[in-house]
JSON list of C-alpha atoms and ligand atoms in Angstrom, two decimals:
[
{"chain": "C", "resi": 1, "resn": "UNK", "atom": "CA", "xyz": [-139.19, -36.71, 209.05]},
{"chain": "C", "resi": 2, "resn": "UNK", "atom": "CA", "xyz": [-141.62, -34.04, 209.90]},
{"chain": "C", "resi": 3, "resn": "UNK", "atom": "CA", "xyz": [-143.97, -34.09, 213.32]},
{"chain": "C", "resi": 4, "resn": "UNK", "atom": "CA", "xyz": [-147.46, -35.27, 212.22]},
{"chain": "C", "resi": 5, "resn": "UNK", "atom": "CA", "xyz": [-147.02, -36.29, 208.71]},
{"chain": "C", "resi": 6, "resn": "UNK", "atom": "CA", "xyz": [-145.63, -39.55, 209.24]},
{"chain": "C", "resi": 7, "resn": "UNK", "atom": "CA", "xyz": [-147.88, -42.41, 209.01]},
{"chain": "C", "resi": 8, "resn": "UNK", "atom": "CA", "xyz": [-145.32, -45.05, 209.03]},
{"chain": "C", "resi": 9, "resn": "UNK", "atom": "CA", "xyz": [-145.27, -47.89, 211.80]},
{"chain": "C", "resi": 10, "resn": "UNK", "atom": "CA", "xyz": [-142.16, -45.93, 214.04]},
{"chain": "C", "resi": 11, "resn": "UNK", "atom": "CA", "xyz": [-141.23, -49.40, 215.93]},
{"chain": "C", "resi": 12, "resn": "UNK", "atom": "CA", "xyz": [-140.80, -50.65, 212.47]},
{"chain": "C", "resi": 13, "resn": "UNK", "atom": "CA", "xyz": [-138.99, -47.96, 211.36]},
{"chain": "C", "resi": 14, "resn": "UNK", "atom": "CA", "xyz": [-136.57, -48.02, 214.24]},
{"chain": "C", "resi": 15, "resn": "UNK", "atom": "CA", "xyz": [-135.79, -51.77, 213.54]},
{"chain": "C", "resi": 16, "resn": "UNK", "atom": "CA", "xyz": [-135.27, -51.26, 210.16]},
{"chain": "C", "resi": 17, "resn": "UNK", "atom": "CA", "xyz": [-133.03, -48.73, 210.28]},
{"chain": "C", "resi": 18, "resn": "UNK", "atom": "CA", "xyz": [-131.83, -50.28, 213.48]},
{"chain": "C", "resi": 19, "resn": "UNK", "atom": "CA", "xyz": [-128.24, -50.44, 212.60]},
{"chain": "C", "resi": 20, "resn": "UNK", "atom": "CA", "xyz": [-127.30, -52.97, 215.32]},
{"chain": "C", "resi": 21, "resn": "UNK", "atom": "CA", "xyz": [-130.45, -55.29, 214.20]},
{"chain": "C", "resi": 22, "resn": "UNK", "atom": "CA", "xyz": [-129.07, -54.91, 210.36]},
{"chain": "C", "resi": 23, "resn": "UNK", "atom": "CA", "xyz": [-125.31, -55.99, 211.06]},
{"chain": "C", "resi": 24, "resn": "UNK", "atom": "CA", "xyz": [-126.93, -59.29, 213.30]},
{"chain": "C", "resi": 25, "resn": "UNK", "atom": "CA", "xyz": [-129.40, -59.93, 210.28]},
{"chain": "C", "resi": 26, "resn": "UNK", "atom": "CA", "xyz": [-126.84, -59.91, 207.58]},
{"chain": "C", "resi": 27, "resn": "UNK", "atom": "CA", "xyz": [-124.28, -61.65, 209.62]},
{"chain": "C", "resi": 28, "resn": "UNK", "atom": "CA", "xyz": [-126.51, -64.68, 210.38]},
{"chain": "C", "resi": 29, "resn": "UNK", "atom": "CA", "xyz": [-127.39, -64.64, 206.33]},
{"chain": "C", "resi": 30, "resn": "UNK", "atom": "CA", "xyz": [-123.95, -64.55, 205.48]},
{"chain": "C", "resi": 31, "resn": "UNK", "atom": "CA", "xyz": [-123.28, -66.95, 207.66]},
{"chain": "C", "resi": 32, "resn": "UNK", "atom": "CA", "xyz": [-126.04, -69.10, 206.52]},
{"chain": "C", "resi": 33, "resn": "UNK", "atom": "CA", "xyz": [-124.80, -68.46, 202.90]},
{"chain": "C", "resi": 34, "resn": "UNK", "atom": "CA", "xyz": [-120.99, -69.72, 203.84]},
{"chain": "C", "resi": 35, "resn": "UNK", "atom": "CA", "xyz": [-120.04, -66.82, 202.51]},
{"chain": "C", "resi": 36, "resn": "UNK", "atom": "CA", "xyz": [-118.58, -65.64, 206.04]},
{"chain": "C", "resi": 37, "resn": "UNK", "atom": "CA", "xyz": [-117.46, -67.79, 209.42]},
{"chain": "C", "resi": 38, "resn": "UNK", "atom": "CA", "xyz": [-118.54, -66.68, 212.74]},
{"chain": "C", "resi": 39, "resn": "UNK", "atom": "CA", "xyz": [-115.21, -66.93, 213.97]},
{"chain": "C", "resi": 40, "resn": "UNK", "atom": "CA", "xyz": [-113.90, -64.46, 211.07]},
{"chain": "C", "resi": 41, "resn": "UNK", "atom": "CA", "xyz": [-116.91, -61.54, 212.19]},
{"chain": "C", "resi": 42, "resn": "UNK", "atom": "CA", "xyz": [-115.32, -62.59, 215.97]},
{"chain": "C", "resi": 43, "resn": "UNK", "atom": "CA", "xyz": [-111.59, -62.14, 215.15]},
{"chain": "C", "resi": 44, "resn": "UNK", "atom": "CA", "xyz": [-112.38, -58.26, 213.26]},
{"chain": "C", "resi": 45, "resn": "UNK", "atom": "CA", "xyz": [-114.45, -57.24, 215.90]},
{"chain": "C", "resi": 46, "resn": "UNK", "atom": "CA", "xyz": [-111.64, -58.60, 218.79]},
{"chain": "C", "resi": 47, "resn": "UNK", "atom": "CA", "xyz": [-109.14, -56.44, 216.42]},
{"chain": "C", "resi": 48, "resn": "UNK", "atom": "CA", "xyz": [-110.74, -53.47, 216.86]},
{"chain": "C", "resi": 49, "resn": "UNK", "atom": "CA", "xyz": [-111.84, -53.60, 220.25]},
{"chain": "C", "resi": 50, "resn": "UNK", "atom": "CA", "xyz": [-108.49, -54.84, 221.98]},
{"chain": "C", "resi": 51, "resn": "UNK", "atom": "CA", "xyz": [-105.65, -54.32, 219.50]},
{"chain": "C", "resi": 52, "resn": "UNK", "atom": "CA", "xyz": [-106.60, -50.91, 218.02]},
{"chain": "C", "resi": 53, "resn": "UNK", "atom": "CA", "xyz": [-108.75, -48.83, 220.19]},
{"chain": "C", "resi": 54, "resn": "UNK", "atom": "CA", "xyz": [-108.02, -45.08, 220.52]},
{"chain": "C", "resi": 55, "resn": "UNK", "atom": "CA", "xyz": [-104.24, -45.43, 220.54]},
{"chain": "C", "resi": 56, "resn": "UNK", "atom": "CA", "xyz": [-104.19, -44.82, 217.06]},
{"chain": "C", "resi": 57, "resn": "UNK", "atom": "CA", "xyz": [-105.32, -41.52, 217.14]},
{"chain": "C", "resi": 58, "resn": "UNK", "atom": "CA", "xyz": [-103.63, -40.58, 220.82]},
{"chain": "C", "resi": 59, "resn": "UNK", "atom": "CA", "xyz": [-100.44, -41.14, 218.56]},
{"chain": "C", "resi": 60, "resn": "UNK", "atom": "CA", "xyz": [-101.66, -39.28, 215.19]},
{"chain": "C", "resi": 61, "resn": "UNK", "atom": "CA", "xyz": [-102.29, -36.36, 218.10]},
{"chain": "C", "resi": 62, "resn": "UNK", "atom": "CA", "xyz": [-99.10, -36.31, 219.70]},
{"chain": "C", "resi": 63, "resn": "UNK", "atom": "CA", "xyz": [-97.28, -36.06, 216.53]},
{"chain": "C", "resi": 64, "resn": "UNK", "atom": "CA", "xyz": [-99.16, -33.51, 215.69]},
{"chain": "C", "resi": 65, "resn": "UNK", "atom": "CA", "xyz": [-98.73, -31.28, 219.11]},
{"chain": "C", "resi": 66, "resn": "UNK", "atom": "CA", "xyz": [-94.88, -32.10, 218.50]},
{"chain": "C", "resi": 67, "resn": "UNK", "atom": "CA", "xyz": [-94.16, -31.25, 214.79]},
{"chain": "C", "resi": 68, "resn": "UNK", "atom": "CA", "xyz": [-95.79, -28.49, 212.65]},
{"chain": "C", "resi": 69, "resn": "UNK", "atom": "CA", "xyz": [-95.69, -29.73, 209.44]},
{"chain": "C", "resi": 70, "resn": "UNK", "atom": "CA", "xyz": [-97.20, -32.96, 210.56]},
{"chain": "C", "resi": 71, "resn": "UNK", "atom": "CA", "xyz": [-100.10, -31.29, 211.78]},
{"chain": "C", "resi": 72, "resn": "UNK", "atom": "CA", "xyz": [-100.19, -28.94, 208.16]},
{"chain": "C", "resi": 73, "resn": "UNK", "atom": "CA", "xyz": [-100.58, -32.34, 206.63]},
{"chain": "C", "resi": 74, "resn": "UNK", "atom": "CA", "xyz": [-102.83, -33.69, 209.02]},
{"chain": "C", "resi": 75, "resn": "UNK", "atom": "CA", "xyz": [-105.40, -31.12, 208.39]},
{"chain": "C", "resi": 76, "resn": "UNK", "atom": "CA", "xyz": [-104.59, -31.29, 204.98]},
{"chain": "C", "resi": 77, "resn": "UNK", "atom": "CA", "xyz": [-104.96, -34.29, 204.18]},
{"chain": "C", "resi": 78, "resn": "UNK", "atom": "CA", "xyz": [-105.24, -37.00, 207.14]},
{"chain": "C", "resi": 79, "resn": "UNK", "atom": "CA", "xyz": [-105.53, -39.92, 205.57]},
{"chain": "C", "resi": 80, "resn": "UNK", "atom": "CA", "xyz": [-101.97, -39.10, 203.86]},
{"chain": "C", "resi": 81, "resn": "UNK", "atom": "CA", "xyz": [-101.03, -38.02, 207.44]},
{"chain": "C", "resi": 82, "resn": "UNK", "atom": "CA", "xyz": [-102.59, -40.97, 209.85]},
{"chain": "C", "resi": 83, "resn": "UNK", "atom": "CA", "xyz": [-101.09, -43.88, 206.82]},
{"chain": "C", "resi": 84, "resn": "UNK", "atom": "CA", "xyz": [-97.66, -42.21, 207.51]},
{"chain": "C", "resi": 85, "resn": "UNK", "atom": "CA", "xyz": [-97.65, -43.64, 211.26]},
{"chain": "C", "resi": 86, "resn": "UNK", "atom": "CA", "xyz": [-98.36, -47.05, 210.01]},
{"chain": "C", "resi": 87, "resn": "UNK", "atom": "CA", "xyz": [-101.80, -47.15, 210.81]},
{"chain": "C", "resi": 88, "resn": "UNK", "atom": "CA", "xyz": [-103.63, -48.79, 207.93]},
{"chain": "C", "resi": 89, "resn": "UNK", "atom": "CA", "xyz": [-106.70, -46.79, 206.71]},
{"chain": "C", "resi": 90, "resn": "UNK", "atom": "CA", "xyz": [-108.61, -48.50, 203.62]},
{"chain": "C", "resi": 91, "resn": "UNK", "atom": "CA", "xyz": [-108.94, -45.25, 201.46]},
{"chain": "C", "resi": 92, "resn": "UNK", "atom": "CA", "xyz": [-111.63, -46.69, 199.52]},
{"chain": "C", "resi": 93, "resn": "UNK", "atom": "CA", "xyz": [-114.39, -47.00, 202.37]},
{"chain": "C", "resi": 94, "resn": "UNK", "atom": "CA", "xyz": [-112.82, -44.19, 204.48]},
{"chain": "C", "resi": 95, "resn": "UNK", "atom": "CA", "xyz": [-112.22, -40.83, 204.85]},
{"chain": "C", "resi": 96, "resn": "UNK", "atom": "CA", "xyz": [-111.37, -39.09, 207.22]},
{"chain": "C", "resi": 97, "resn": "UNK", "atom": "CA", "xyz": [-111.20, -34.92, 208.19]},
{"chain": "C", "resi": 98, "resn": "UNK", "atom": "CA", "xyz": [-109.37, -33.90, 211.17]},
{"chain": "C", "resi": 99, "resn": "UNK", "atom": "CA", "xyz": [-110.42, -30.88, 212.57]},
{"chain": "C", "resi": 100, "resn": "UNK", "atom": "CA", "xyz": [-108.41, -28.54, 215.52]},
{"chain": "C", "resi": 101, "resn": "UNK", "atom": "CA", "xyz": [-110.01, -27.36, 218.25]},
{"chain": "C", "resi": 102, "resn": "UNK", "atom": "CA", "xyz": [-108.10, -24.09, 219.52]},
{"chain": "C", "resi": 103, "resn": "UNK", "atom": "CA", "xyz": [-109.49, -21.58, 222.26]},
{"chain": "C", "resi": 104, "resn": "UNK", "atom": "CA", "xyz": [-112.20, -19.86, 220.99]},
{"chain": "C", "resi": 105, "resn": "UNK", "atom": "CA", "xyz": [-113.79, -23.00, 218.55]},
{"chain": "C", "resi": 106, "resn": "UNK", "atom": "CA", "xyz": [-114.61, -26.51, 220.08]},
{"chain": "C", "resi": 107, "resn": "UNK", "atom": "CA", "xyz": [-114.84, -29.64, 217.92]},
{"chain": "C", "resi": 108, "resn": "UNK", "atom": "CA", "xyz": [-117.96, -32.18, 218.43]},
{"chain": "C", "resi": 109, "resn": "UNK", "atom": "CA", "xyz": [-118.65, -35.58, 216.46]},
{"chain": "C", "resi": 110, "resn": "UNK", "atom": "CA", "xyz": [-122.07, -36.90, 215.82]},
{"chain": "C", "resi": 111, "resn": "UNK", "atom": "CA", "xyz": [-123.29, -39.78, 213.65]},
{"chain": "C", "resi": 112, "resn": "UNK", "atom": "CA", "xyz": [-126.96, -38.65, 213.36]},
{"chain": "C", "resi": 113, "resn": "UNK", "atom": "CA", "xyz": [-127.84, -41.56, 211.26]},
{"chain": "C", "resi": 114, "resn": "UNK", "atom": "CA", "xyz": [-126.30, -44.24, 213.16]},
{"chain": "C", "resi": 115, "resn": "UNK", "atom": "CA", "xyz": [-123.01, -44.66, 214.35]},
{"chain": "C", "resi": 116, "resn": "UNK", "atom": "CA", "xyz": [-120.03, -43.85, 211.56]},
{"chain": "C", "resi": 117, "resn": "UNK", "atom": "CA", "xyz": [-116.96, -43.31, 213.62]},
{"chain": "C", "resi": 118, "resn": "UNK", "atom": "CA", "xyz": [-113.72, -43.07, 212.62]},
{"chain": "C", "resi": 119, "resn": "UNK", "atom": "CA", "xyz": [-112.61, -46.80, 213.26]},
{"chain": "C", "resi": 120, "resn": "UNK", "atom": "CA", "xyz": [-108.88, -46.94, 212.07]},
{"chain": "C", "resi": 121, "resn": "UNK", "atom": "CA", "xyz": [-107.81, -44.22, 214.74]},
{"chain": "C", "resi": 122, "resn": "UNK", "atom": "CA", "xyz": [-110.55, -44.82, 217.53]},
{"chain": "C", "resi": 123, "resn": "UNK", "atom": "CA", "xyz": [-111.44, -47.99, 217.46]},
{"chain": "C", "resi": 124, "resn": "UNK", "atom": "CA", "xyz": [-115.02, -49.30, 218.62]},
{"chain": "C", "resi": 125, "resn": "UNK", "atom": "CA", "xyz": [-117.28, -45.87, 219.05]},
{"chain": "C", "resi": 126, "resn": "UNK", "atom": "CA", "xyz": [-118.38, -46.03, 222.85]},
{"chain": "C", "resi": 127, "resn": "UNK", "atom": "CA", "xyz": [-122.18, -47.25, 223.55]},
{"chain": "C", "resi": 128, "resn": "UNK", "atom": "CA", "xyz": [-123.16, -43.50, 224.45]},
{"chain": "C", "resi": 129, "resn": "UNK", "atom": "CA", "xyz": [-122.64, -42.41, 220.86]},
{"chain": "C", "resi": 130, "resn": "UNK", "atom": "CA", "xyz": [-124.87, -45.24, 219.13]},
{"chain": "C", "resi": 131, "resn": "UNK", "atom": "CA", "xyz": [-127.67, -43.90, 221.44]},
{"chain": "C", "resi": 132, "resn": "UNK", "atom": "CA", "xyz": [-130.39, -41.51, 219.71]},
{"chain": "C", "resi": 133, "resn": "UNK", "atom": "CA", "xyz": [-130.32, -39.02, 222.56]},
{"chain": "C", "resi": 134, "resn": "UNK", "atom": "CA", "xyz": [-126.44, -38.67, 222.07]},
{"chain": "C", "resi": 135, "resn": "UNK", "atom": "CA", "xyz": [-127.33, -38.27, 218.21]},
{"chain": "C", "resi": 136, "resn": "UNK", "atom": "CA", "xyz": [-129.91, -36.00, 218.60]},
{"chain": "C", "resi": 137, "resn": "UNK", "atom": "CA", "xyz": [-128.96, -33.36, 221.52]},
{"chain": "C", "resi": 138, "resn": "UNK", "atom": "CA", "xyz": [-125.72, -33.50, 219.58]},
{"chain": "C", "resi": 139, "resn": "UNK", "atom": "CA", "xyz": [-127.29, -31.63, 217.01]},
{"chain": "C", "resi": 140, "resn": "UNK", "atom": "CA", "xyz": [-129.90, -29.66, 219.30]},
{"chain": "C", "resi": 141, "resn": "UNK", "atom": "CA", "xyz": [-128.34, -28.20, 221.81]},
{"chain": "C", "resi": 142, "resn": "UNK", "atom": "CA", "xyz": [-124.60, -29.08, 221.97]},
{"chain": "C", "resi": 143, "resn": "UNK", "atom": "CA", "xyz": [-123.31, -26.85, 224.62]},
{"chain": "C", "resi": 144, "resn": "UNK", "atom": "CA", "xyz": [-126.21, -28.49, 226.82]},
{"chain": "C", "resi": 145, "resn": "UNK", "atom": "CA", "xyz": [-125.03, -32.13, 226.15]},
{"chain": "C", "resi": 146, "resn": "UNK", "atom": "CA", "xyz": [-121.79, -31.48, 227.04]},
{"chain": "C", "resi": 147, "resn": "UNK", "atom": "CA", "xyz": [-122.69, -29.61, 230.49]},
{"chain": "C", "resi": 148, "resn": "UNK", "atom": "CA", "xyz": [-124.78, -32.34, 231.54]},
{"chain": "C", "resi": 149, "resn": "UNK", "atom": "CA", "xyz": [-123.94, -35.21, 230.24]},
{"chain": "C", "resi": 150, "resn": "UNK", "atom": "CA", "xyz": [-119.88, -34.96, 229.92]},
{"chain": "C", "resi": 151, "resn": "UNK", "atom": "CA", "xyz": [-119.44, -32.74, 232.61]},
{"chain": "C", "resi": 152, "resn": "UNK", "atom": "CA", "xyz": [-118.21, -30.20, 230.19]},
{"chain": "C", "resi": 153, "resn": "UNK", "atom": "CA", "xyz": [-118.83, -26.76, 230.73]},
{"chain": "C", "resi": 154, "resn": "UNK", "atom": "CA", "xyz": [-117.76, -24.55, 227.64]},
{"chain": "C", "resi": 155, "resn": "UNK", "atom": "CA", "xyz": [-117.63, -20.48, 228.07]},
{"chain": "C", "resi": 156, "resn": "UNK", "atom": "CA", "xyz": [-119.71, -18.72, 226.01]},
{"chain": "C", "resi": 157, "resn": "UNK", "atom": "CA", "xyz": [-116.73, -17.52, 223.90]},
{"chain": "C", "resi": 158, "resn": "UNK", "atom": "CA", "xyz": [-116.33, -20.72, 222.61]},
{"chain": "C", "resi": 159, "resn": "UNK", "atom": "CA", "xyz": [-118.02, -21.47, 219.80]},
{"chain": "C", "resi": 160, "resn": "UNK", "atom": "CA", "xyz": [-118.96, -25.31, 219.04]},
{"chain": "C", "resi": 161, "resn": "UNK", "atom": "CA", "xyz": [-118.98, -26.86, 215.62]},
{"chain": "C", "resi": 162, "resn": "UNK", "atom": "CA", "xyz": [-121.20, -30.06, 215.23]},
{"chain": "C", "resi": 163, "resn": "UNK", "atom": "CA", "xyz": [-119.63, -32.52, 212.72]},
{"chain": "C", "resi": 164, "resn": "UNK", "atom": "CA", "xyz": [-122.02, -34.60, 211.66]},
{"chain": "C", "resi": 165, "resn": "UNK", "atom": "CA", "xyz": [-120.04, -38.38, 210.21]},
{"chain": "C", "resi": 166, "resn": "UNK", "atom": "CA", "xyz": [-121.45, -40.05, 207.43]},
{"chain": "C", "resi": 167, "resn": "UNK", "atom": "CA", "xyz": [-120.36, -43.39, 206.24]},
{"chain": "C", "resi": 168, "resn": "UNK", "atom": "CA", "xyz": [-118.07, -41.89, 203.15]},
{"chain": "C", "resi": 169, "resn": "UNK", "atom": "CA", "xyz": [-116.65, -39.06, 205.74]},
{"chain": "C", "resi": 170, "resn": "UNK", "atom": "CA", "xyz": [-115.61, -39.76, 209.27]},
{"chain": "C", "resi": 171, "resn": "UNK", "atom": "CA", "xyz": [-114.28, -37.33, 211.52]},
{"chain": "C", "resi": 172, "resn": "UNK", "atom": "CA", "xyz": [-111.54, -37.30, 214.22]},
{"chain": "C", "resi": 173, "resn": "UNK", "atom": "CA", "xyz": [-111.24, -33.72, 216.69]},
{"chain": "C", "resi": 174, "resn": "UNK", "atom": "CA", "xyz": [-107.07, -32.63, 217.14]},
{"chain": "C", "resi": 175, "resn": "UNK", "atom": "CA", "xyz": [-107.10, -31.02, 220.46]},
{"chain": "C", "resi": 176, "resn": "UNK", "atom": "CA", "xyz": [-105.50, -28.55, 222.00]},
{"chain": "C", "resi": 177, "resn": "UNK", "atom": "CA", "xyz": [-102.19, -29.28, 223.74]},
{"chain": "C", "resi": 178, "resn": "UNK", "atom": "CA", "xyz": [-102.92, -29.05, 227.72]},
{"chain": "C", "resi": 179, "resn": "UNK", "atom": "CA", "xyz": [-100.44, -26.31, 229.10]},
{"chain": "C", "resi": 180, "resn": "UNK", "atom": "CA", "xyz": [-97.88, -27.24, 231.12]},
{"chain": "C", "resi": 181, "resn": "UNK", "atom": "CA", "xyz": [-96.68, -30.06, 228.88]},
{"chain": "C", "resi": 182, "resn": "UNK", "atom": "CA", "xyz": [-94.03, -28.36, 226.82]},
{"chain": "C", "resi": 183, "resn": "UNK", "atom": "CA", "xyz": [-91.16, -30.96, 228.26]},
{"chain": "C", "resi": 184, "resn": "UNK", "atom": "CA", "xyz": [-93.36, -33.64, 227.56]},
{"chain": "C", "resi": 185, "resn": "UNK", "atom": "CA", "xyz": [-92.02, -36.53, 224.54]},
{"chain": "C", "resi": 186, "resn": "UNK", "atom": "CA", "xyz": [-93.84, -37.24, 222.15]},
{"chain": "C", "resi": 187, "resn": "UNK", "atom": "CA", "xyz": [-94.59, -41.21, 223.78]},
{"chain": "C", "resi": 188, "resn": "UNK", "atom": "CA", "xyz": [-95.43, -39.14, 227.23]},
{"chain": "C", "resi": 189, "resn": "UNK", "atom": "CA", "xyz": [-98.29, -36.85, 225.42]},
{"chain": "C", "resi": 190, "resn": "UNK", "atom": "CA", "xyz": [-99.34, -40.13, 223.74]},
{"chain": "C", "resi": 191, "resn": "UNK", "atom": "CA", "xyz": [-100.99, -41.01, 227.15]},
{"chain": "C", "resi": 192, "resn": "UNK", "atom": "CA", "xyz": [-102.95, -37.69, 227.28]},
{"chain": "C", "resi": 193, "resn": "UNK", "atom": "CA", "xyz": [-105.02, -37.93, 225.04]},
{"chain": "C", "resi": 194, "resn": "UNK", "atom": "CA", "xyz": [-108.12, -39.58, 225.64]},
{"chain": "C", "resi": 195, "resn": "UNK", "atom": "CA", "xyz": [-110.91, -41.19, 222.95]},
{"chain": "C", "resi": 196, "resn": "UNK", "atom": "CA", "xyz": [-113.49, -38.40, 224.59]},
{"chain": "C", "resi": 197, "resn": "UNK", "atom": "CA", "xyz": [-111.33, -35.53, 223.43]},
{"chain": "C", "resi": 198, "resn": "UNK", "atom": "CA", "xyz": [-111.14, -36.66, 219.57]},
{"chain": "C", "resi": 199, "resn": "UNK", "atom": "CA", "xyz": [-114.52, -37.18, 219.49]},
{"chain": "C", "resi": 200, "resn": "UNK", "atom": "CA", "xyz": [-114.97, -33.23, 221.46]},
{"chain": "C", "resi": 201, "resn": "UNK", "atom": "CA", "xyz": [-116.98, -34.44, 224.31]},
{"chain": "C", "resi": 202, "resn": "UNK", "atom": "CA", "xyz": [-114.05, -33.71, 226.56]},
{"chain": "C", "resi": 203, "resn": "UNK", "atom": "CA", "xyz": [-111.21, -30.87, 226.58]},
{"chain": "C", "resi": 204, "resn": "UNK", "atom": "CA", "xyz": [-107.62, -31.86, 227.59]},
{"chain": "C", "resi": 205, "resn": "UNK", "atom": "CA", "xyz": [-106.12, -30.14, 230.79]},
{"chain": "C", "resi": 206, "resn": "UNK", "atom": "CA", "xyz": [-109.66, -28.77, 231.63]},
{"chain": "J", "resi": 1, "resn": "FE", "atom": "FE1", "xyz": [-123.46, -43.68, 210.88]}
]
């Protein structure tokens, strides 16, 4: 969409393309059609808000801090990699592409478009990342974002990489193991990791 050239009705854009509107509009039509019960929409949504959340991916992580060639596969192929811990990921309607943040490059996810998110590992995205300031000072200016709105200050070495999700290719960030943790097990580290540092608004340890 370019400044000035746009002649379209923007309030009618935004509902339209509204993705929260579209999901209530063809849940009340499925409904309507019997093709889907309320409860059913209720029970998937319950799933992924209370039952899966980001402890799929705070697990995926910690295996991944803890064996090498887990993490080799994990970048390699993470689907392959995240189905081996029992987490089910429907390959048909998801991929996913983990990506490792290490000192001098930092990891950020953005849905510009709306919200894709990585469901099977993180659950629910968080309201802040449905919003179109999140989506669009993503993209803008990242390192500014992250100063002022997650209290993240990167150094200037540190070069961020904007990921932006689509709905065929979802992204997940593997960060960096905090120092100090080397005696850590594996089920210890799982509680470390938090849903802000795989999506790269937050570092671990910092
Ligand atoms: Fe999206």
């Amino acid at each position: 969409m370019s400044e000035g050239s746009s002649t379209i009705d923007v309030d009618d854009h935004a509902r339209r393309f509204d993705p929260e509107s579209r999901a209530r509009a063809l849940q009340s039509l499925l409904i309507e059609k019997e093709l889907l019960s309320s409860d059913a929409v209720d029970r998937i949504v319950s799933t992924y808000e209370d039952e899966i959340g980001p402890l799929n991916g705070a697990r995926v992580v910690a295996r991944a801090w803890t064996d090498p060639e887990y993490r080799n596969r994990l970048l390699d192929d993470a689907l392959g990699a995240i189905a081996e811990l029992g987490v089910e990921v429907n390959e048909d309607t998801m991929a996913i592409e983990v990506l490792e943040n290490t000192p001098t490059d930092h990891h950020l996810v953005v849905c510009t478009l709306c919200s894709c998110y990585p469901w099977a590992v993180l659950g629910l995205p968080p309201t802040w990342y449905k919003t179109p300031a999140y989506r669009s000072r993503a993209v803008k200016d990242p390192r500014e974002l992250l100063r002022e709105e997650f209290d993240l200050d990167l150094d200037d070495g540190i070069e961020i990489h904007v990921h932006d999700s689509t709905s065929e290719l979802r992204y997940m960030v593997l960060p960096q193991r905090p120092p100090g943790t080397e005696n850590l097990s594996e089920d210890d580290l799982v509680e470390l990791v938090t849903r802000d540092a795989m999506i790269g608004v937050a570092r671990l340890g910092e």
